[in-house]
Short mmCIF file of C-alpha atoms in Angstrom, two decimals:
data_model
loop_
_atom_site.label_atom_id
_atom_site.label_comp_id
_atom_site.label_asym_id
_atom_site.label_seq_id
_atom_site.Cartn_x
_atom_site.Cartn_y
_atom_site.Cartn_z
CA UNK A 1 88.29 -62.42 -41.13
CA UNK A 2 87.14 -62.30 -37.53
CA UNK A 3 83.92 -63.78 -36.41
CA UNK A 4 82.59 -60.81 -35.84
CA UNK A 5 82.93 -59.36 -39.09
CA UNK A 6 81.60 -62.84 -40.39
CA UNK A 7 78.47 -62.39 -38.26
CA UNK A 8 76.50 -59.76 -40.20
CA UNK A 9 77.06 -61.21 -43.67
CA UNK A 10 75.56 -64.99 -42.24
CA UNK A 11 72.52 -63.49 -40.66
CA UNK A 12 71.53 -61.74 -43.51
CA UNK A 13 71.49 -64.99 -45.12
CA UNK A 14 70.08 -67.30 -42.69
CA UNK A 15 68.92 -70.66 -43.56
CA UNK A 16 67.07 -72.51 -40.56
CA UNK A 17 65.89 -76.03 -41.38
CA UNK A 18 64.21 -78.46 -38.18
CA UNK A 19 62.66 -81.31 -38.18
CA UNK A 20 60.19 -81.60 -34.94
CA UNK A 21 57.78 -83.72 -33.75
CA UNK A 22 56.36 -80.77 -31.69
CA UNK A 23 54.30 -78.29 -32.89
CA UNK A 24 55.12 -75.08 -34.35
CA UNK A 25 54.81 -71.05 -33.47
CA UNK A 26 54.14 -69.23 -37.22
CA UNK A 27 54.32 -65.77 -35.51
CA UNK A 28 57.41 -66.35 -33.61
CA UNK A 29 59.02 -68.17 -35.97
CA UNK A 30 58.35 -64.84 -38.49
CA UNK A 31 59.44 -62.10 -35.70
CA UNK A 32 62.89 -64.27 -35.32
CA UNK A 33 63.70 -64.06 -39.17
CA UNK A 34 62.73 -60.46 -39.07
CA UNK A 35 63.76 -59.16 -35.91
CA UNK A 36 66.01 -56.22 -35.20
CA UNK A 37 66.19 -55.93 -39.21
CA UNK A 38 64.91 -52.73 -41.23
CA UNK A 39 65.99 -54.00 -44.74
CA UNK A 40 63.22 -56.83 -45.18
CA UNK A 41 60.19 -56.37 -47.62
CA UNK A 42 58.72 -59.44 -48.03
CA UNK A 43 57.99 -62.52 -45.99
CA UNK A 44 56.23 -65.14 -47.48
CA UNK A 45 54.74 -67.76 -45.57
CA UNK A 46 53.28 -71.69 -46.74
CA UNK A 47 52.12 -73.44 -43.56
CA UNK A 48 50.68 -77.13 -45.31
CA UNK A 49 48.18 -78.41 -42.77
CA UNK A 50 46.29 -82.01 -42.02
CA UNK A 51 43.16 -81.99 -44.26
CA UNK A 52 40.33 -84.92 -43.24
CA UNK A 53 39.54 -85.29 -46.42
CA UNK A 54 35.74 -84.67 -46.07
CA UNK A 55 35.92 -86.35 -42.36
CA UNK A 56 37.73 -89.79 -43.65
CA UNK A 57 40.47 -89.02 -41.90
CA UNK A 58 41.61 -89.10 -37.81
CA UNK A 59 45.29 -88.50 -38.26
CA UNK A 60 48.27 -88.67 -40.85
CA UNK A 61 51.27 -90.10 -39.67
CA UNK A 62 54.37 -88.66 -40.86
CA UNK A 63 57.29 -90.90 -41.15
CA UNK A 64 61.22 -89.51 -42.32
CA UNK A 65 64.60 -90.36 -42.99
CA UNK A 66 66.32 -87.94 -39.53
CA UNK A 67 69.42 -87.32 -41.33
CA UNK A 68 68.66 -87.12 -44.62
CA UNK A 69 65.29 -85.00 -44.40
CA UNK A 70 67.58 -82.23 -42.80
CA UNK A 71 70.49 -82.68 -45.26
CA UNK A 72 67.67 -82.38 -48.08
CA UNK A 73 65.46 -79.52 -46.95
CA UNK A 74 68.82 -77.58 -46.23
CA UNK A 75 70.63 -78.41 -49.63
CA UNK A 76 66.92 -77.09 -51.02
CA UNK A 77 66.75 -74.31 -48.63
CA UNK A 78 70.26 -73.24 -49.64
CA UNK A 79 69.78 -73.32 -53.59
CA UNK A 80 66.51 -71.11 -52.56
CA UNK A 81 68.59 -68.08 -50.87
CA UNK A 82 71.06 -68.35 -53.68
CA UNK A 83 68.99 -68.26 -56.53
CA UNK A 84 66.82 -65.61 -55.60
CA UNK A 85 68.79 -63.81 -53.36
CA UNK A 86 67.00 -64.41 -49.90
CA UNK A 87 67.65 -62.48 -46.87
CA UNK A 88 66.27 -65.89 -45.17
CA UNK A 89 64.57 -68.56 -44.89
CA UNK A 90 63.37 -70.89 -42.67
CA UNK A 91 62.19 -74.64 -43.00
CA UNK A 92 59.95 -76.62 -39.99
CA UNK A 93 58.56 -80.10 -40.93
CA UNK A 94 56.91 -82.10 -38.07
CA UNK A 95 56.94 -86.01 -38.15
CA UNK A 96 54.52 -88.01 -36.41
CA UNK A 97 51.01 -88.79 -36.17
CA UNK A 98 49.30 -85.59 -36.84
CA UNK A 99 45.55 -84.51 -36.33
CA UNK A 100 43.35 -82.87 -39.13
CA UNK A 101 43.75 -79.09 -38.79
CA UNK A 102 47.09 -79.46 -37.32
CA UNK A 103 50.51 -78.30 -38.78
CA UNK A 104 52.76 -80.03 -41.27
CA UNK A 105 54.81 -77.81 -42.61
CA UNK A 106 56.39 -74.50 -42.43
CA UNK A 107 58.19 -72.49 -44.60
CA UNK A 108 59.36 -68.46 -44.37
CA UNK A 109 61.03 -66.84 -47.23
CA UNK A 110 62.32 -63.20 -46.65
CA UNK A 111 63.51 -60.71 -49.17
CA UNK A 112 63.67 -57.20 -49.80
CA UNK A 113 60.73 -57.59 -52.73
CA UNK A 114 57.73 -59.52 -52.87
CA UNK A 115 58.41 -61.58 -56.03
CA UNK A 116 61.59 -63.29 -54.28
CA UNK A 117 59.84 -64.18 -51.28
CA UNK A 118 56.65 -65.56 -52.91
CA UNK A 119 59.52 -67.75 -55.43
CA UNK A 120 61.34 -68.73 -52.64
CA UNK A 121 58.95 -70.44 -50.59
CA UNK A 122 57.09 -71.92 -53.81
CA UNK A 123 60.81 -73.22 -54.45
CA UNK A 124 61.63 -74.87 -51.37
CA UNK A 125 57.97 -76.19 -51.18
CA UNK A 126 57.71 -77.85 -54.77
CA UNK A 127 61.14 -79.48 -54.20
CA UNK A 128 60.59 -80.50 -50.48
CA UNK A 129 57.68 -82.76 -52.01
CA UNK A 130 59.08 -84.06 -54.24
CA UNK A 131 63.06 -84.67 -52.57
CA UNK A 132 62.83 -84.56 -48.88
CA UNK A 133 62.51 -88.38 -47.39
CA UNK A 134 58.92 -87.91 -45.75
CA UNK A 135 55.94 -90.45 -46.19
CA UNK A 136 52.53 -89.95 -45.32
CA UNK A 137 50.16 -92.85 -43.64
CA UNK A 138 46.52 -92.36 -43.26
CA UNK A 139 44.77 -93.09 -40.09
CA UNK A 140 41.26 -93.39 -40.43
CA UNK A 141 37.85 -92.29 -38.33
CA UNK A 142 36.82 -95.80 -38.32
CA UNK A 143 39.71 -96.99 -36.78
CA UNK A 144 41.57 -99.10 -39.55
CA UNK A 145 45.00 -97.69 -40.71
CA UNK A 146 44.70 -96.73 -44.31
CA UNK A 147 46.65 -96.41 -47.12
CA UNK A 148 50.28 -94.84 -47.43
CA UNK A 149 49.53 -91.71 -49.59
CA UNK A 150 50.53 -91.85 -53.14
CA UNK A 151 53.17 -89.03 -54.97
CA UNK A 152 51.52 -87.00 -57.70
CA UNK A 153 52.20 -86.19 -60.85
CA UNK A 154 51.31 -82.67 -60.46
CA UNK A 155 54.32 -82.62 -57.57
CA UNK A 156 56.57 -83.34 -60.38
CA UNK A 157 55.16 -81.27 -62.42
CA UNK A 158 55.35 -78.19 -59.90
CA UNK A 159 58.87 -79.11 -59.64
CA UNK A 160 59.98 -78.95 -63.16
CA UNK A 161 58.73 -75.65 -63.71
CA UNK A 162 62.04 -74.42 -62.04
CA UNK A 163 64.13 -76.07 -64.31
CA UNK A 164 62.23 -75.08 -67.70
CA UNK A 165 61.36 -71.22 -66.50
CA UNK A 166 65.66 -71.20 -66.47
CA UNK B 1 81.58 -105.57 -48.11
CA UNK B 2 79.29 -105.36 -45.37
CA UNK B 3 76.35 -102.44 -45.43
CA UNK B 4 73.79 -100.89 -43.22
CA UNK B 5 70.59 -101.25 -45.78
CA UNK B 6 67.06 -99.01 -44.16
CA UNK B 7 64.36 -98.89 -45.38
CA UNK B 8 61.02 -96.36 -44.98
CA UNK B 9 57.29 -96.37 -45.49
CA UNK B 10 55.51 -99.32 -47.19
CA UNK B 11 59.26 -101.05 -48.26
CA UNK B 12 59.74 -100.84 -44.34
CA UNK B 13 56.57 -102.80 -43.35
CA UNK B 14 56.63 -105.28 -46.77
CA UNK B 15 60.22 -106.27 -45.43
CA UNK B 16 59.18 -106.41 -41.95
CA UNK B 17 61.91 -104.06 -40.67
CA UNK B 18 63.75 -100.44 -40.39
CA UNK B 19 67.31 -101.61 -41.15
CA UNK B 20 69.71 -104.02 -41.48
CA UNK B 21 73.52 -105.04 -41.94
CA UNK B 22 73.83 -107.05 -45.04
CA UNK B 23 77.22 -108.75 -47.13
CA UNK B 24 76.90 -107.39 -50.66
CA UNK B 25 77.87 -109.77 -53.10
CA UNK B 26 80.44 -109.02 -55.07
CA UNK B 27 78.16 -108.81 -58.28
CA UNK B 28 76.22 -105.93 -56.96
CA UNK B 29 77.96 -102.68 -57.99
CA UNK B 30 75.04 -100.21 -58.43
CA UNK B 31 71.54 -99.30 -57.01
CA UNK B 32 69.66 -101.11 -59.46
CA UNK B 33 71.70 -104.45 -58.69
CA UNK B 34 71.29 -104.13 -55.28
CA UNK B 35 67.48 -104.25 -55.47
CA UNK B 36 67.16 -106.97 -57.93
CA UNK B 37 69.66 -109.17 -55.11
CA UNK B 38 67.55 -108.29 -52.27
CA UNK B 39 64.24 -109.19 -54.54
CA UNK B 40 65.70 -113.07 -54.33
CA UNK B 41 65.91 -113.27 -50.77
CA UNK B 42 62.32 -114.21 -49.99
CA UNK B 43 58.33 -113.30 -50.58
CA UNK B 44 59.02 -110.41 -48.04
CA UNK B 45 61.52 -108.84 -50.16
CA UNK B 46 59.84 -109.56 -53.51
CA UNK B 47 56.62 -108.32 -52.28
CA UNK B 48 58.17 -105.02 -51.18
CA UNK B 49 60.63 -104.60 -54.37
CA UNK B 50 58.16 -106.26 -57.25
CA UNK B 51 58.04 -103.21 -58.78
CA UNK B 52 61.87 -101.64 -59.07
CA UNK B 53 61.20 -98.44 -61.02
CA UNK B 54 58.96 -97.05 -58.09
CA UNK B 55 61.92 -97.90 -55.75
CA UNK B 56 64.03 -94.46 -54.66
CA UNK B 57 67.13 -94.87 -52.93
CA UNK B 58 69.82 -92.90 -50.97
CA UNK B 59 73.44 -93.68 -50.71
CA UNK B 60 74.92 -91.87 -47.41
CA UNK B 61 71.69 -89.65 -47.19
CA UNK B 62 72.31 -88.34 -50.57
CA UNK B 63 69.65 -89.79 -53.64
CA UNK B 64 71.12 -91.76 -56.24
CA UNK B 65 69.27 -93.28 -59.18
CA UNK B 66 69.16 -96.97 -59.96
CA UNK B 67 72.34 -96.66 -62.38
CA UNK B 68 74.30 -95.31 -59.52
CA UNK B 69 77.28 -96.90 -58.16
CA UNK B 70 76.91 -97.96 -54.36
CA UNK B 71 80.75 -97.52 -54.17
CA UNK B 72 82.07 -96.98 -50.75
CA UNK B 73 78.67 -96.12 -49.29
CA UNK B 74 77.88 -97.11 -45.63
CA UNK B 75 74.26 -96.78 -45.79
CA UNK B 76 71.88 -97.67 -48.37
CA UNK B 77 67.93 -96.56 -48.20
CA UNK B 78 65.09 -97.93 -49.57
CA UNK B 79 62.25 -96.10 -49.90
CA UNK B 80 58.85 -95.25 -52.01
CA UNK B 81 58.59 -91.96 -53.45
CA UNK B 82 58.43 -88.90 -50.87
CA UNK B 83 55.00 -87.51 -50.15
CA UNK B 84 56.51 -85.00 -47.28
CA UNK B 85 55.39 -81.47 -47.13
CA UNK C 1 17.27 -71.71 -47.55
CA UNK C 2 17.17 -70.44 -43.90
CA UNK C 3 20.16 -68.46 -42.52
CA UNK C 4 21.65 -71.35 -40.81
CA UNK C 5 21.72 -73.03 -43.68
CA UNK C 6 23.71 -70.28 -45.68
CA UNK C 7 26.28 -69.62 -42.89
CA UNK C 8 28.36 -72.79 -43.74
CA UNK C 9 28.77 -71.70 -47.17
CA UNK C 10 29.39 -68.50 -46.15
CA UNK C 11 32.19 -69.24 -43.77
CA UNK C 12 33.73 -71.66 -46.07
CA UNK C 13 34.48 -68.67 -48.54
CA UNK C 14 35.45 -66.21 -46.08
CA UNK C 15 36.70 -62.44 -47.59
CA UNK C 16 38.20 -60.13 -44.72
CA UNK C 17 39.41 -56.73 -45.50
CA UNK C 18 40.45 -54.09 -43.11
CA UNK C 19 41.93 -50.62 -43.65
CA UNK C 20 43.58 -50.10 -40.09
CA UNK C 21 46.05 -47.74 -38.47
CA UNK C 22 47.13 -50.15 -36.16
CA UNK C 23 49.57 -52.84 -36.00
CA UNK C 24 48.13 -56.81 -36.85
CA UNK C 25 48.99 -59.89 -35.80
CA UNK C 26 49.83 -62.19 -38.28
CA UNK C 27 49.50 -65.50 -36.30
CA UNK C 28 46.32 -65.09 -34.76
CA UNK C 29 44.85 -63.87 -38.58
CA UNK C 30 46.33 -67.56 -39.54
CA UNK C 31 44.42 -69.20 -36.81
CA UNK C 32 40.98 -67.19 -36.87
CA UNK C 33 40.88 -67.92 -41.04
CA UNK C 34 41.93 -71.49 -39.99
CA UNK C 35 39.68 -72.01 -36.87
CA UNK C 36 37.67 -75.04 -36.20
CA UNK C 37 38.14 -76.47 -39.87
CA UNK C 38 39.55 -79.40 -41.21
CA UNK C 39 39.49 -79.08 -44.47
CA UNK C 40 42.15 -76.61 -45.19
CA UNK C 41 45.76 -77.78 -46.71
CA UNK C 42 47.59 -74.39 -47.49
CA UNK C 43 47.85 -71.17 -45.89
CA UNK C 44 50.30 -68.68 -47.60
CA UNK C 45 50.82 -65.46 -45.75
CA UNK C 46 52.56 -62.40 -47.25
CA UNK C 47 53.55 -59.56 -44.83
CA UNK C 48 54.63 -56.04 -46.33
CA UNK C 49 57.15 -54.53 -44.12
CA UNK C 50 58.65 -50.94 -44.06
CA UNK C 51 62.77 -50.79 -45.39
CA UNK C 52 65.03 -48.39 -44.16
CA UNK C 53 66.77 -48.12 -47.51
CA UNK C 54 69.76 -48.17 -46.44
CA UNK C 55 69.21 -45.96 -43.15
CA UNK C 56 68.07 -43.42 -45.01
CA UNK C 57 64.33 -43.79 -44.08
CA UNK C 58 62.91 -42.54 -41.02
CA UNK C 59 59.56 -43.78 -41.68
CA UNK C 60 56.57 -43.73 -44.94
CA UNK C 61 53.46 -42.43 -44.16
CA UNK C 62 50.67 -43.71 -46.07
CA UNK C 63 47.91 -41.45 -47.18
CA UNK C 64 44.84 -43.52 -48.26
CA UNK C 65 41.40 -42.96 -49.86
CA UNK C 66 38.95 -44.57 -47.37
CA UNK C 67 36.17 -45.66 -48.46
CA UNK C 68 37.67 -46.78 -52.15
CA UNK C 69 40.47 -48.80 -50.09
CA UNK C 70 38.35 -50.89 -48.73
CA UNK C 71 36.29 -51.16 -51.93
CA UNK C 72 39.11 -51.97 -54.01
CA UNK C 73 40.76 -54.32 -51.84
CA UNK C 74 37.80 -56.48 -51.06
CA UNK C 75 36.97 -56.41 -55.21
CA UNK C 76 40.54 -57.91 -55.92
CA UNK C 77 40.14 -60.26 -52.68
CA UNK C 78 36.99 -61.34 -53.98
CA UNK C 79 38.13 -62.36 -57.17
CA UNK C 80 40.84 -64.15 -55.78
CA UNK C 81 38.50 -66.44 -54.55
CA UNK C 82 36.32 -67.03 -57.10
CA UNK C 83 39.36 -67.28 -59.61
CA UNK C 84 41.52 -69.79 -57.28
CA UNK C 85 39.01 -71.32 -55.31
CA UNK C 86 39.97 -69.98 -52.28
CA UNK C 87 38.76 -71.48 -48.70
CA UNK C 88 39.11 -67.57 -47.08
CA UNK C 89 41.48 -64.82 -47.62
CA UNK C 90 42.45 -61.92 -45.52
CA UNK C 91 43.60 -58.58 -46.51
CA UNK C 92 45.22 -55.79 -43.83
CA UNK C 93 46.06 -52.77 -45.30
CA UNK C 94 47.77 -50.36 -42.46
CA UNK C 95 47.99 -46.37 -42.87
CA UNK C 96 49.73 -43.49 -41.25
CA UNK C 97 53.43 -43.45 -40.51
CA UNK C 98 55.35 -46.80 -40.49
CA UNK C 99 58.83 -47.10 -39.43
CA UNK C 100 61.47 -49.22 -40.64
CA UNK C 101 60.81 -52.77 -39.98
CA UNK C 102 57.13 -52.35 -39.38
CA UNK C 103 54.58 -54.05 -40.87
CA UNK C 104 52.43 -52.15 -43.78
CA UNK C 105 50.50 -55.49 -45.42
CA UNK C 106 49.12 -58.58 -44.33
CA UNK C 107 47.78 -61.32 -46.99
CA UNK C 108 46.91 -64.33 -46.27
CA UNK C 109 44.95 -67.02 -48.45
CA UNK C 110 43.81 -70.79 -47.60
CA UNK C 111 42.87 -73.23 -49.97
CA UNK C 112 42.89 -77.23 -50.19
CA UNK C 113 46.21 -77.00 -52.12
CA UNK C 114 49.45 -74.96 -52.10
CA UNK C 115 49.38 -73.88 -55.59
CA UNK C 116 45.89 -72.05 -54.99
CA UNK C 117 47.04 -70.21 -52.03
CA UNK C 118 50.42 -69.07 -53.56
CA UNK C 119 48.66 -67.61 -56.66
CA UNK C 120 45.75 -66.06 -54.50
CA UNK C 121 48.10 -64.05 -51.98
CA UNK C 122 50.27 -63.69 -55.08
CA UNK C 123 47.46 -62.81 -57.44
CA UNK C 124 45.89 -59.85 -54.39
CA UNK C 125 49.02 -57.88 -53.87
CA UNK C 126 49.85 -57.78 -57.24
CA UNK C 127 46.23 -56.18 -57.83
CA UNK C 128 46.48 -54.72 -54.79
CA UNK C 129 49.80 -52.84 -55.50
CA UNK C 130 48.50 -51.14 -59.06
CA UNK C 131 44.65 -50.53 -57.78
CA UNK C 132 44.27 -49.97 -54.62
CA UNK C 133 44.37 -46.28 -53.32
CA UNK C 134 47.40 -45.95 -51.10
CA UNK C 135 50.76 -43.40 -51.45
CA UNK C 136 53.60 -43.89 -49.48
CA UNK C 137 55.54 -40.76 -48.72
CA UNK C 138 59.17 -41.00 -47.54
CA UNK C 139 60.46 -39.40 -43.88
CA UNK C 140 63.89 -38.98 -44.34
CA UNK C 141 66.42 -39.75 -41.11
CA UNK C 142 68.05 -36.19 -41.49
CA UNK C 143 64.60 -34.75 -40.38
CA UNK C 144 63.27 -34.02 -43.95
CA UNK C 145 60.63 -34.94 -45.60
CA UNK C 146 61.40 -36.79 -48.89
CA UNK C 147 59.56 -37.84 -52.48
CA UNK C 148 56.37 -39.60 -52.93
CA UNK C 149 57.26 -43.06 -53.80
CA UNK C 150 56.95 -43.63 -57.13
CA UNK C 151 54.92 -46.40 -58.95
CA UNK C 152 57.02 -49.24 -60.65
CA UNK C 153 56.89 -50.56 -63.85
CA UNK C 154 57.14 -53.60 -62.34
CA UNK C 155 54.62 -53.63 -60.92
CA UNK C 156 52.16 -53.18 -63.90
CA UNK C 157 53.78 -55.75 -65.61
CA UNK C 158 53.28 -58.34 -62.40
CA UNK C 159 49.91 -57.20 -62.71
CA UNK C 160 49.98 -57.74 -66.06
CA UNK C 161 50.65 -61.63 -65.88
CA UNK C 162 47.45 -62.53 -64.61
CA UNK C 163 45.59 -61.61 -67.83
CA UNK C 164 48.03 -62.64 -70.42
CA UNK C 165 48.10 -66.78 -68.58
CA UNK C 166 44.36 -66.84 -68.94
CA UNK D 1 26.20 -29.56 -61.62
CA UNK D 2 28.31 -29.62 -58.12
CA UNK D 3 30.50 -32.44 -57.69
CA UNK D 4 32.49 -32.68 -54.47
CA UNK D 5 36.12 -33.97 -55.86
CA UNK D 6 38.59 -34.89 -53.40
CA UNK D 7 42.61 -34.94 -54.13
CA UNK D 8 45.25 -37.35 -52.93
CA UNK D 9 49.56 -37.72 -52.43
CA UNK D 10 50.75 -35.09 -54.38
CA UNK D 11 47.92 -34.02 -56.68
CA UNK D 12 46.62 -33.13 -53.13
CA UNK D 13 49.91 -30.78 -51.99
CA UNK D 14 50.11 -28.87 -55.31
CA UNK D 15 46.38 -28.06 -54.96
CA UNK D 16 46.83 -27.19 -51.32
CA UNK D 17 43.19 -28.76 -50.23
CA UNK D 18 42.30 -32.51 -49.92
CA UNK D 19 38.83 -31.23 -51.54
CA UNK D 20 35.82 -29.16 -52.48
CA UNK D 21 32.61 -28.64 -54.32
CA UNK D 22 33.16 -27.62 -57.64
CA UNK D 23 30.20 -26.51 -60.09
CA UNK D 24 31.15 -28.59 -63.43
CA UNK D 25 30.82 -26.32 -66.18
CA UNK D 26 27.98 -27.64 -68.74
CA UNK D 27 30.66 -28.28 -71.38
CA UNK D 28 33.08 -31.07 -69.12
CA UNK D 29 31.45 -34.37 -69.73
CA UNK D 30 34.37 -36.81 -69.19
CA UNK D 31 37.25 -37.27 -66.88
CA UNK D 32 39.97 -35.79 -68.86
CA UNK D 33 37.67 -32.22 -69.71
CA UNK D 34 37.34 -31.93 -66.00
CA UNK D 35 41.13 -32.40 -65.64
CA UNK D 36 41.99 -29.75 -68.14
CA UNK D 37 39.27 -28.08 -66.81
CA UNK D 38 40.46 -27.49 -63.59
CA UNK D 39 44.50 -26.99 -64.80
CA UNK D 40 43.41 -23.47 -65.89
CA UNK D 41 41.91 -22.54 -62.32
CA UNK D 42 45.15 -21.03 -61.07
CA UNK D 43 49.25 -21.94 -60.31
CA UNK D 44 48.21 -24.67 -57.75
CA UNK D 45 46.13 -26.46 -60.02
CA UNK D 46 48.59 -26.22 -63.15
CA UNK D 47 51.45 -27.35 -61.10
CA UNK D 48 49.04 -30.46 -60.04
CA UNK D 49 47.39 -31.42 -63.50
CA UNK D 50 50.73 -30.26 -65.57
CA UNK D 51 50.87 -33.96 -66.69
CA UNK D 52 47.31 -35.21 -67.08
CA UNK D 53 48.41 -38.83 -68.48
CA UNK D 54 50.08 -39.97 -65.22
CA UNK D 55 46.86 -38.52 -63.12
CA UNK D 56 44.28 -41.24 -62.10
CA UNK D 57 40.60 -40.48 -61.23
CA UNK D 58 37.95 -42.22 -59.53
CA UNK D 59 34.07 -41.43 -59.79
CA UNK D 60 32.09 -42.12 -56.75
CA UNK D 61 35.07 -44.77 -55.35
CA UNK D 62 35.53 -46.62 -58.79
CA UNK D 63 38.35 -46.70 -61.28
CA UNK D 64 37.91 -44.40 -64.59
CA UNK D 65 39.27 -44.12 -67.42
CA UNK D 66 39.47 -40.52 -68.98
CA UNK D 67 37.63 -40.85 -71.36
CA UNK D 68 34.78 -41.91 -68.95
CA UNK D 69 32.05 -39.59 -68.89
CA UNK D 70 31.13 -38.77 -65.36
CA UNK D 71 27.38 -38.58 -65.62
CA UNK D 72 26.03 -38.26 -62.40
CA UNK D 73 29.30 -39.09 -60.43
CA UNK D 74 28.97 -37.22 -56.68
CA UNK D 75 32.46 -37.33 -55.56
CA UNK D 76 35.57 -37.49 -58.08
CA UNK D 77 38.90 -38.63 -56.88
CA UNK D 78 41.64 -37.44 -58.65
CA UNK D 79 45.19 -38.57 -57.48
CA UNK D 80 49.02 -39.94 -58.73
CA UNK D 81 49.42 -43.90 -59.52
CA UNK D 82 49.10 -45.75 -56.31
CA UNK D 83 51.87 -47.18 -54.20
CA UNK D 84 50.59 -49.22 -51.69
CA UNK D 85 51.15 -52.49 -50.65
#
């Protein structure tokens, strides 16, 4: 098989995982995974944003794993086009000290039907919480350094729904 | 056997560092061993490993559960769980 | 209570709904729902686009019911909110002739957490797919025109899970 | 009674007008009487209402059944099941 003839087949199927300290670009991150195709549906977004948590907070710092939190959000991202037959999907996650309001996370799922894309990005999202090596500190307003943020059960739970609904 | 141990997030700062080359003692053949051997080697340790079942760990980049062989891994992580996304 | 007073509240539950001929613009809808707050965590996003179905689609051309669209659409929207607790959700519902790869739909719903926003977009365009007074006809490539689109079964039954999990 | 009723998709091409004012008949109190109603005003109309369970109506901009009676409805929307989205 020549590239060539290879190249079709992988960008129907993209998977495009980064990990970034830099901000992200939702809309041009969306026209990429769509552009120059007519056989997309669907694209579902999640962008997970800094929260203040009712003004507590002045920034979350987002600590990671480099090689691993790539490896992991790929393996995820992979399983994701697979089992619901994606024509891509795209994975950003920023590390770093992050403002409230700012961007965390982003994920786009594409299909030809709505009920794929909305899966696929719940997917990669409940296992990316749960299996990719991030860890959230809190920075607070009054200038202490807070508490590392605890997992929760309901991240689990989210998680295990996959496995049962099989 | 000498391995690259790192470790993230409140394990990092209760050890007081990101990473480090360690001998493994022939004794220590799986995850679980490994923590309970680096729990002995001072208040720094204990205080960051006291509670083993919280512990996650990665062997090579890949997670592995406390029953888990260490094998021929290079690197070994330490870590609480993940509260990414 | 004095206007002022109201306006918070009002902005923190924000329902948009436009009927429009005209392309959007998916990112800045993200940042004027998102604007200037803090206490957002999730934004899901679902864009509808046009498929060529296999190149045999020269464009759909969506007849609509005016007045009801809007209606409709801002009913579901505003049950969305109330049922998921919703921060602000957006509805664009485009009309006239589409071509393949152009946008047709734009949800997008914030909340504090992700599982809120996925089931509010989720939630709206299933509602919005069964109730809402749109009809896509097919332009064929070959320079005919083609069937109505036909409604899916599917798409009752998607409906149909919101009312059976209660 | 005159009602304006309005047509959509399809229902609106077999009829050959998007709408008019109709004078409802003292006898057509609900949805489906104005549907069968109307199927024996000519070709255009028969071809249009030939399947009254898949036709959907509206009164004044809201969903109805048809069995709804349309009391004092002004405009009535009848059209095919909706495909938007």
């Amino acid at each position: 098989m020549t590239v060539a003839a290879r190249m079709p087949d992988e960008a129907a199927h993209r998977v495009d995982v980064r990990i970034q300290a830099h901000d992200f670009d939702s809309a041009a991150e969306i026209a990429a995974l769509t552009a120059g195709r007519a056989d997309i549906g669907a694209v579902v977004t999640f962008t997970g944003l800094c929260r203040d948590e009712g003004g507590r907070l002045a920034a979350l710092e987002l600590e990671h794993y480099p090689g691993m939190a790539e490896r992991a959000i790929r393996a995820i991202a992979t399983e994701a086009v697979a089992r619901f037959s994606l024509q891509g999907i795209l994975a950003i996650h920023r590390h770093g000290k992050i403002a409230p309001g700012g961007n965390i996370v982003l994920v786009v799922a594409a299909a030809p039907h709505r009920q794929a894309a909305f899966d696929g990005a719940a997917f990669l999202m409940d296992y990316l919480k749960t299996d990719a090596p991030f860890w959230k500190k809190e920075h607070l307003k009054d200038g202490g350094t807070g508490e590392w943020v605890s997992a929760k059960d309901a991240d689990d739970a989210a998680k295990a729904r996959w496995t049962s609904a099989q | 056997m000498s391995v690259r141990l790192v470790y993230f997030a409140w394990v990092r700062e209760r050890i007081g560092k990101g990473s480090e080359e360690i001998d493994l003692p022939p004794e220590v053949k799986t995850v679980g061993e490994l923590i309970a051997h680096l729990a002995t080697l001072g208040e720094e340790y204990e205080a960051a490993l006291q509670v083993p079942g919280v512990i996650r760990a990665a062997l090579d980049e890949e997670h592995a559960d406390h029953d888990e062989p260490i094998g021929g891994a290079r690197e070994i992580a330490l870590f609480p769980p993940m509260t990414g996304g």
